[in-house]
CSV table of C-alpha atoms in Angstrom, one decimal:
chain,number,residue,atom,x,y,z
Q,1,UNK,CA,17.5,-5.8,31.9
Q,2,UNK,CA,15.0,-3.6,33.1
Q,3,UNK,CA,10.9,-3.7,32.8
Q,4,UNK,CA,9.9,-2.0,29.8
Q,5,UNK,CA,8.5,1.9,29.6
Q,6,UNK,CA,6.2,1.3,27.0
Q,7,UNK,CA,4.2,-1.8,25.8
Q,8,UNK,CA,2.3,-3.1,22.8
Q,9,UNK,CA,-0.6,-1.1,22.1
Q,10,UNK,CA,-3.5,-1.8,19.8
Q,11,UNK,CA,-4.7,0.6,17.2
Q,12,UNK,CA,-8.0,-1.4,16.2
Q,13,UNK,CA,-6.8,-5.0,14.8
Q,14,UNK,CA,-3.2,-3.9,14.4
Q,15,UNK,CA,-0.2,-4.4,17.0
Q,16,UNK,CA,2.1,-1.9,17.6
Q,17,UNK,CA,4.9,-4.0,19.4
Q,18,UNK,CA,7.0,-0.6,19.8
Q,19,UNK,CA,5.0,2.7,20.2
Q,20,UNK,CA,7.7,4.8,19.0
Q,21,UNK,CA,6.5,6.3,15.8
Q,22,UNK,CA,8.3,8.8,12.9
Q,23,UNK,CA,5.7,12.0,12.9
Q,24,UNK,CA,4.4,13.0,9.6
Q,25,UNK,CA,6.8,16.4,8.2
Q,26,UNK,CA,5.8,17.9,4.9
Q,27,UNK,CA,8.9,18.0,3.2
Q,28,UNK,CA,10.6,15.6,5.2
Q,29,UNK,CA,8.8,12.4,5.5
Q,30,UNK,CA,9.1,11.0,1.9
Q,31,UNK,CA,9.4,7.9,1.1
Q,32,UNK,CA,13.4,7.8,1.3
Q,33,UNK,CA,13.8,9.2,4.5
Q,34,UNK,CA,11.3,7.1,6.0
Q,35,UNK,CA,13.1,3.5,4.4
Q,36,UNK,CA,16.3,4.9,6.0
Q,37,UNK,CA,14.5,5.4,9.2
Q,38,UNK,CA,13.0,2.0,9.0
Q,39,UNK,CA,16.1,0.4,8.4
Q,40,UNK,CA,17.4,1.2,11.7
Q,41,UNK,CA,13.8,0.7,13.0
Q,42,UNK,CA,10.7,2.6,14.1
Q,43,UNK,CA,7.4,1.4,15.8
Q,44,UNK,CA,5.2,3.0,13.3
Q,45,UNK,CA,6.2,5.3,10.1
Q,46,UNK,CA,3.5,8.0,9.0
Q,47,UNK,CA,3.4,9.7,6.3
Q,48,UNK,CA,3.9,13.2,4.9
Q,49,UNK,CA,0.6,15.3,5.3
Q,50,UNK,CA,-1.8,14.9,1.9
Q,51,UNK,CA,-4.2,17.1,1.1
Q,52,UNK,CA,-7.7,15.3,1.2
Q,53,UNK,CA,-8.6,17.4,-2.3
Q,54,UNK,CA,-5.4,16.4,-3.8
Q,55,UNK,CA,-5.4,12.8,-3.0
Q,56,UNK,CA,-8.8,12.3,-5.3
Q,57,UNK,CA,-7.3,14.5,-8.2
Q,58,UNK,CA,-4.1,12.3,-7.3
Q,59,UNK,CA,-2.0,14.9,-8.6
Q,60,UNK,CA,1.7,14.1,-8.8
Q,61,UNK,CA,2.4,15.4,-5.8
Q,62,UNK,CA,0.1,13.6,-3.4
Q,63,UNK,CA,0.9,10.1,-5.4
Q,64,UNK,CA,4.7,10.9,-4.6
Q,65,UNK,CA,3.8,11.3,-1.3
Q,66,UNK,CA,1.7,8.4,-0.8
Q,67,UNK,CA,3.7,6.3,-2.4
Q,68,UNK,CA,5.4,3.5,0.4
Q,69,UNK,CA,8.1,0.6,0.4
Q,70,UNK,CA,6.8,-2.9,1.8
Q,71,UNK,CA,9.5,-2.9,4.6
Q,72,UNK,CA,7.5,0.2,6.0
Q,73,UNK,CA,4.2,-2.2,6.2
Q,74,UNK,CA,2.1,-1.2,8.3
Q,75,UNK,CA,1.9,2.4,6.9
Q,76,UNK,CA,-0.3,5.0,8.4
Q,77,UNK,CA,-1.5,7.5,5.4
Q,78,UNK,CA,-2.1,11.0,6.8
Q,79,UNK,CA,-4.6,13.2,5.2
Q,80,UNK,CA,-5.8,16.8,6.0
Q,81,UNK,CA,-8.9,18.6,5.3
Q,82,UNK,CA,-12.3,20.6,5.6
Q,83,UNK,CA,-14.6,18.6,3.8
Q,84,UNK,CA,-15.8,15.6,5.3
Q,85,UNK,CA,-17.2,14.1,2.0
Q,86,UNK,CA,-13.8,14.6,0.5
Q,87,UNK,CA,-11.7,13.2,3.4
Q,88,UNK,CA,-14.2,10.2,3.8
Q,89,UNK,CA,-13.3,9.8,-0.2
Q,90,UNK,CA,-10.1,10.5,0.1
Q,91,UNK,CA,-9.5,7.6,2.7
Q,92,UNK,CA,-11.0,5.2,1.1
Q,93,UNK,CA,-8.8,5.9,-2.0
Q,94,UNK,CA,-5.9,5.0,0.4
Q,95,UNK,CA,-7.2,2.6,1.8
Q,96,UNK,CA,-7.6,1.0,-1.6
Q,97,UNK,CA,-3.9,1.5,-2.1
Q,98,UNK,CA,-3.3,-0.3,1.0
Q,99,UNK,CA,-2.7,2.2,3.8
Q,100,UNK,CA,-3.3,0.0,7.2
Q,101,UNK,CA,-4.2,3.6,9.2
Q,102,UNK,CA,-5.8,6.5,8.2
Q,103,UNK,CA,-4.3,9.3,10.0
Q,104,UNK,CA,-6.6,12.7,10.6
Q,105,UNK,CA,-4.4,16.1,10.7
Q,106,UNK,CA,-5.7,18.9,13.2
Q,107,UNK,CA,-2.6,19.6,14.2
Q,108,UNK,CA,-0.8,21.2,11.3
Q,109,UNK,CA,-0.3,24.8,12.2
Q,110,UNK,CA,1.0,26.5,9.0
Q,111,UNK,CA,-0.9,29.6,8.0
Q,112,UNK,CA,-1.7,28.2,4.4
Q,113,UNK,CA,-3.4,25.1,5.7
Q,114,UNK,CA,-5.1,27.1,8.9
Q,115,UNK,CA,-7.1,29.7,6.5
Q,116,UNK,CA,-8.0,26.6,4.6
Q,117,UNK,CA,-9.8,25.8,7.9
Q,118,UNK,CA,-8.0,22.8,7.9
Q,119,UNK,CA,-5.0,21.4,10.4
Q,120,UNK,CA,-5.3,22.9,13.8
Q,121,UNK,CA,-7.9,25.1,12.9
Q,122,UNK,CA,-10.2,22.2,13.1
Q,123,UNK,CA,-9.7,22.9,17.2
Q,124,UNK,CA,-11.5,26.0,16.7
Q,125,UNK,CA,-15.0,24.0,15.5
Q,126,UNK,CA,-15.3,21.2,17.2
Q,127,UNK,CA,-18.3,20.2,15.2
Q,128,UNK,CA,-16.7,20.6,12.2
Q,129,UNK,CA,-13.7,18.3,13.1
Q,130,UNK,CA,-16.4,16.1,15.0
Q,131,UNK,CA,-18.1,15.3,11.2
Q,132,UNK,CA,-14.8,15.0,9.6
Q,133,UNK,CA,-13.9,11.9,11.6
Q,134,UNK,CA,-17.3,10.5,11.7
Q,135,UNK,CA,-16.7,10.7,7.9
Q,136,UNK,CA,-13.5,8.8,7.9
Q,137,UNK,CA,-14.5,6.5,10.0
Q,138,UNK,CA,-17.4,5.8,8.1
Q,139,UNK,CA,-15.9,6.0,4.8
Q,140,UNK,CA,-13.0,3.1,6.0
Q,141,UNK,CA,-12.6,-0.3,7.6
Q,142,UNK,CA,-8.7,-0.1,8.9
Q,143,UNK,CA,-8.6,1.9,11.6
Q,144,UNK,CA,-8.2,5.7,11.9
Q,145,UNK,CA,-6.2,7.7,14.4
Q,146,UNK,CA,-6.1,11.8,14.9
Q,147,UNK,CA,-3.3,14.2,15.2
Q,148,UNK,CA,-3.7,17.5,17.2
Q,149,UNK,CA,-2.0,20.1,19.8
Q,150,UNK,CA,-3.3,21.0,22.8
Q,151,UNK,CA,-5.3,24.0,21.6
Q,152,UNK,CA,-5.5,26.8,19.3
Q,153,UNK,CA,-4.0,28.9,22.0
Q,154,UNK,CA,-3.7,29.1,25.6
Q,155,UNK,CA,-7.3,30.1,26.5
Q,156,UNK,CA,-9.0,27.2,24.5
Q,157,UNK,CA,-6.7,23.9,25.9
Q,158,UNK,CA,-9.4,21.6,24.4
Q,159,UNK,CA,-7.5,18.8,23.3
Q,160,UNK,CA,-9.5,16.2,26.0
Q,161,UNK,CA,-12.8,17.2,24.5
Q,162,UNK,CA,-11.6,16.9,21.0
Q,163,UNK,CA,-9.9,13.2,21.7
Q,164,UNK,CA,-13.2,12.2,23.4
Q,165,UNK,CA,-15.1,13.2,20.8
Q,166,UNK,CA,-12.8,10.8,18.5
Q,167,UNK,CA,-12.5,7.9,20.5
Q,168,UNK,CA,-16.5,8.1,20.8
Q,169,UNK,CA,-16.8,8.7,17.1
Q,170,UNK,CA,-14.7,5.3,16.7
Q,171,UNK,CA,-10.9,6.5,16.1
Q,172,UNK,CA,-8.2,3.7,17.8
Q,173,UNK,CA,-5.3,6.3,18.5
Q,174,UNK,CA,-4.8,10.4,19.4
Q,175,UNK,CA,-1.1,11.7,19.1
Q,176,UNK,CA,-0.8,14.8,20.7
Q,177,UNK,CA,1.5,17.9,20.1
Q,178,UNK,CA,2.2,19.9,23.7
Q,179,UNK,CA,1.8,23.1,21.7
Q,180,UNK,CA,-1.1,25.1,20.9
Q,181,UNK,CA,-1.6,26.1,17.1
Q,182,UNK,CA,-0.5,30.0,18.1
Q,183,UNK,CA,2.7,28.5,19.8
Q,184,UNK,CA,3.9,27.1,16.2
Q,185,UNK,CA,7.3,25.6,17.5
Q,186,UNK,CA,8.1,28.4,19.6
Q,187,UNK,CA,9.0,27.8,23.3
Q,188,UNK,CA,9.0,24.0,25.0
Q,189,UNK,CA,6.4,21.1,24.2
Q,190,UNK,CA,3.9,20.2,27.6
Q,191,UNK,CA,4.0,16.6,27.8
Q,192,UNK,CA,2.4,17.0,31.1
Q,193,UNK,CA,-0.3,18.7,30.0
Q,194,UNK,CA,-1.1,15.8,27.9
Q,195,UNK,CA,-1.9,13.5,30.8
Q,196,UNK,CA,-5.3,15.3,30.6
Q,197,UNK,CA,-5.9,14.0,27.3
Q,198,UNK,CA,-4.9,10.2,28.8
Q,199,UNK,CA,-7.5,11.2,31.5
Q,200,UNK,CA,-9.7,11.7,28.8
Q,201,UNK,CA,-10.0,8.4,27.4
Q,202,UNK,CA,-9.2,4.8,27.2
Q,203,UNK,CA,-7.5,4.8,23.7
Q,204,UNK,CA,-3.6,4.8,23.5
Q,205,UNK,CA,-2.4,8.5,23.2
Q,206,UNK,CA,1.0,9.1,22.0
Q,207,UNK,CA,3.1,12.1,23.2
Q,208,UNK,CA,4.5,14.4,20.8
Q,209,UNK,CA,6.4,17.7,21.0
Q,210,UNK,CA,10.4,18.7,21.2
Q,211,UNK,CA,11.4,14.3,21.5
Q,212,UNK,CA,15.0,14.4,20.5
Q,213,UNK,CA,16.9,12.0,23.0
Q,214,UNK,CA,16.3,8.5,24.6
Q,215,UNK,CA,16.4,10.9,28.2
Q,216,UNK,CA,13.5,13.3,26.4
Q,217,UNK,CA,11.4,10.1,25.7
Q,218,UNK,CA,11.8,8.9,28.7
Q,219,UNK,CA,10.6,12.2,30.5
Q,220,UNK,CA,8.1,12.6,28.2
Q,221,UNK,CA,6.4,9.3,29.1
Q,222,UNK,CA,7.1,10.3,32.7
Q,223,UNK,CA,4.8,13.3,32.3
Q,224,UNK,CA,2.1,12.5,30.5
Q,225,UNK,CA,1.5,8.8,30.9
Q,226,UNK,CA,1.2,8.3,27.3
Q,227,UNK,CA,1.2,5.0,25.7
Q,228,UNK,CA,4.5,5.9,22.8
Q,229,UNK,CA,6.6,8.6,21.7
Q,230,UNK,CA,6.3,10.3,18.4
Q,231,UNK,CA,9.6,11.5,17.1
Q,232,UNK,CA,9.3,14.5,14.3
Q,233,UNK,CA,12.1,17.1,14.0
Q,234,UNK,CA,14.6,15.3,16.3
Q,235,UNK,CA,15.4,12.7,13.9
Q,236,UNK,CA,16.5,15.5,11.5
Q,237,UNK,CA,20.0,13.9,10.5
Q,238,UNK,CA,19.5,11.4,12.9
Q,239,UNK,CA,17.3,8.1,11.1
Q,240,UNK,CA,18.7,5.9,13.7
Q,241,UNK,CA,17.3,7.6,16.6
Q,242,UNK,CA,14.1,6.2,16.5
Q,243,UNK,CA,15.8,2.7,17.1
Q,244,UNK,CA,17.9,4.2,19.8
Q,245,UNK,CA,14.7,5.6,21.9
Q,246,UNK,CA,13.3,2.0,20.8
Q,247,UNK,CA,16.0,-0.1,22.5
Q,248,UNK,CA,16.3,2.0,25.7
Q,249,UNK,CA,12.2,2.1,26.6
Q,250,UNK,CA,12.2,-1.4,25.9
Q,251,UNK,CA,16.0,-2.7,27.1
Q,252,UNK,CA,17.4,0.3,28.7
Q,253,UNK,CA,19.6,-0.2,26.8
Q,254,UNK,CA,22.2,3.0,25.1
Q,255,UNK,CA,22.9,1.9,21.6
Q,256,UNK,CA,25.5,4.7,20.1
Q,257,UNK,CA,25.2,6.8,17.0
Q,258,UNK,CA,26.4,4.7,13.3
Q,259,UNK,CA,30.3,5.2,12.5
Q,260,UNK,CA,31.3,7.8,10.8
Q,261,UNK,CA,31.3,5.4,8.0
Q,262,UNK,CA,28.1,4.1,8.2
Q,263,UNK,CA,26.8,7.5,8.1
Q,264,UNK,CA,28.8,8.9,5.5
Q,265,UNK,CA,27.3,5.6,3.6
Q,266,UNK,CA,23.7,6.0,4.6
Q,267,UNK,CA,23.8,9.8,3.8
Q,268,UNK,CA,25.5,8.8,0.2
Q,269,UNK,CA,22.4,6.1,-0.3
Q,270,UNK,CA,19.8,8.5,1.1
Q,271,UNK,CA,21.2,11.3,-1.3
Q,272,UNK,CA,20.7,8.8,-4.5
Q,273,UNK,CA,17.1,7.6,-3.4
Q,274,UNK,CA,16.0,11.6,-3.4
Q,275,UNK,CA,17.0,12.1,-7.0
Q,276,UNK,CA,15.7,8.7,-8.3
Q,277,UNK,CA,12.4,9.5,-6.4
Q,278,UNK,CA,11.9,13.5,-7.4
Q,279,UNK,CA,14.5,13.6,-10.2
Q,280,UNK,CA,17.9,15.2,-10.3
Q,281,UNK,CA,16.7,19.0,-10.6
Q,282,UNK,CA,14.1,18.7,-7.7
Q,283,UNK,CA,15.9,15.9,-5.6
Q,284,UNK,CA,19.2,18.3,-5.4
Q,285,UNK,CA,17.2,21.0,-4.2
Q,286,UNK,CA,15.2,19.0,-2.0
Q,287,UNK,CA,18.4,17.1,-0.4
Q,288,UNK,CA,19.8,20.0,0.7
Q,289,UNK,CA,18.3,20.5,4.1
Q,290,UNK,CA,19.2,16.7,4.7
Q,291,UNK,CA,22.9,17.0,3.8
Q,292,UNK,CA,23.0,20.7,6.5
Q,293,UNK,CA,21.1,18.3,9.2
Q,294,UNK,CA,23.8,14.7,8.9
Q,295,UNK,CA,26.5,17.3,8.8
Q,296,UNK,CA,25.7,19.2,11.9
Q,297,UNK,CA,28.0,19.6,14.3
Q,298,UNK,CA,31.7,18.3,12.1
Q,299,UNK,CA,33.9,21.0,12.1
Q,300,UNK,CA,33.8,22.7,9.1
Q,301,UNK,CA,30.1,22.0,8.3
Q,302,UNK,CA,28.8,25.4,8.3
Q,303,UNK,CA,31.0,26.6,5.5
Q,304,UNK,CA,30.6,22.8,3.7
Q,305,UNK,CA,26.9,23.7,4.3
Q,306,UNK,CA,26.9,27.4,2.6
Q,307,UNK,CA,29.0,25.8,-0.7
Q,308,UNK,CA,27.0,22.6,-1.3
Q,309,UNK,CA,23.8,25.0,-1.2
Q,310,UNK,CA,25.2,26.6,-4.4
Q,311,UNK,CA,25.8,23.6,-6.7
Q,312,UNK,CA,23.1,22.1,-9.1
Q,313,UNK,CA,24.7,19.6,-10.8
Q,314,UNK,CA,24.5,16.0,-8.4
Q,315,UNK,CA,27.7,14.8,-9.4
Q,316,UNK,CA,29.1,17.9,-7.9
Q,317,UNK,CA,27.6,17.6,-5.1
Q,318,UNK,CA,28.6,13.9,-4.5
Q,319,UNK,CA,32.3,14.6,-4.9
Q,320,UNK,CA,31.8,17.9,-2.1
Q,321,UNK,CA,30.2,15.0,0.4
Q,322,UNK,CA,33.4,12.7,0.1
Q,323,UNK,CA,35.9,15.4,-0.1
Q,324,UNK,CA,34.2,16.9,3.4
Q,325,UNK,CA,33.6,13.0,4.8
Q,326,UNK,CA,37.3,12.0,3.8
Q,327,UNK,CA,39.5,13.5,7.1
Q,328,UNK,CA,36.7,12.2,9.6
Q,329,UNK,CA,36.3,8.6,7.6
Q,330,UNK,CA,40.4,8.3,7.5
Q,331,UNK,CA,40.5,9.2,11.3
Q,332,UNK,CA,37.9,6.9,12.1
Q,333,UNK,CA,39.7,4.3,10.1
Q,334,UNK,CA,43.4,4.9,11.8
């Protein structure tokens, strides 16, 4: 067995034995994707990104989406914003509700949150962002951590300042993106550009940005000398890779994808968690994208895709999985 790639890190009194860790997705990070990705295990789970305003109206929305299962525990609550005396509210509500980590967004690069003046637009007023954490911090006695990209474009690469000016104003943890804001996902992540922010300063930084095999981990480390991996759109379909990239920085170890079984099982499970979270109306709509990522790459599962896309009723939709699982499982069974 070889020497680990990563080690424990400490994010204020808390112990991350693993520093692989599921990235906060709008829409994708609910509650049952994330017990399906802890299942097969993660360092760290995050979750989706609430709105700091939302959070103390508690609306429906940002309950659902605070809302957390004991086997996730510790759970880092992500919350975005403008305000610093909402987002200092806001954390302490969560922190209330028992979120171990208070996770600040300046990294969310979607137009509707950036003319908010929140997200990644925060890189644009350093002073700004610079009283938001300071009222986090203050408002909160777990720890608080920051997400960000590199910049807001390619002139203005001032992710170092920014995470110095956290790690001075008392946050335990920066993850960064290696993308600027105007970049959105186009083109390749820098994960050696974010050795500058490791230069920076003497809290753990976690490399994020286009992680989707144990190999892109790996080289991602490599290049920036972060401290952990955060995995976001790579685990699309795939719950169980955070475990993989797990085993192999810590064992080397190559641990293969589940059975066809075992993912026609999980996906079945997964399906049933979304509508007894959301409902059947909204959890049918909102399974969809799941059911296009698991099914990626079977023959057939572009056209299985197109058809399922069509059908409201669940029922339906669970007799279209196991008549499109049923050649693979009886192959993988003879």
């Amino acid at each position: 067995m070889r020497e680990p790639l990563v080690q424990p890190i400490q994010v204020g009194s808390l112990t991350i034995d693993t520093p692989v860790i599921l990235a906060p997705m709008t829409g994708v990070t609910d509650l049952p994707f994330r017990k399906m990705v802890r299942r097969y295990g993660s360092g760290l789970n995050v979750t989706e990104m609430i709105a700091s305003q939302a959070a103390i109206r508690e609306t429906r929305q940002s309950v659902q989406k605070a809302a957390w299962d004991p086997i996730e525990e510790p759970v880092s609550m992500q919350l975005v914003g403008c305000s610093p005396q909402e987002m200092g509210e806001a954390a302490k509500l969560n922190e209330d509700r028992g979120a171990a980590i208070i996770d600040i967004n300046m990294g969310c690069p979607v137009r509707k949150v950036v003319n908010g003046d929140a997200g990644s637009a925060l890189m644009r007023d350093l002073d700004l962002a610079g009283s938001l954490i300071r009222a986090t911090v203050d408002a909160v006695s777990v720890p608080v951590t920051l997400k960000m990209r590199m910049g807001w474009d390619l002139d203005s690469l001032n992710a170092p300042e920014l995470a110095k000016i956290a790690e001075d104003l008392g946050c335990k943890l920066v993850t960064v993106h290696g993308r600027t804001r105007n970049q959105m996902y186009r083109g390749s992540a820098d994960w050696a550009f974010i050795r500058r922010v490791k230069d920076a300063v003497s809290i753990p930084v976690i490399a994020n940005g286009d992680i989707c095999t144990v190999e892109d981990a790996e080289e991602a480390l490599r290049q920036s000398g972060a401290d952990g991996v955060m995995i976001g759109r790579g685990a699309y379909g795939r719950p169980w890779l955070l475990d993989q990239v797990m085993r192999y920085l810590t064992t080397g170890e190559r641990r293969p994808d589940p059975s066809i079984d075992e993912q026609y099982a999980l996906i079945v499970e997964h399906y049933q968690m979304m509508l007894a979270h959301y409902g059947k109306e909204t959890g049918v709509n909102m399974a969809r994208k799941h059911l296009g990522w698991y099914t990626k790459g079977l023959h057939g599962s572009a056209e299985f895709r197109n058809a399922v896309n069509q059908v409201p009723d669940a029922q339906d939709v669970l007799r279209m999985l196991d008549g499109f699982y049923a050649p693979w499982r009886s192959r993988a069974a003879a």
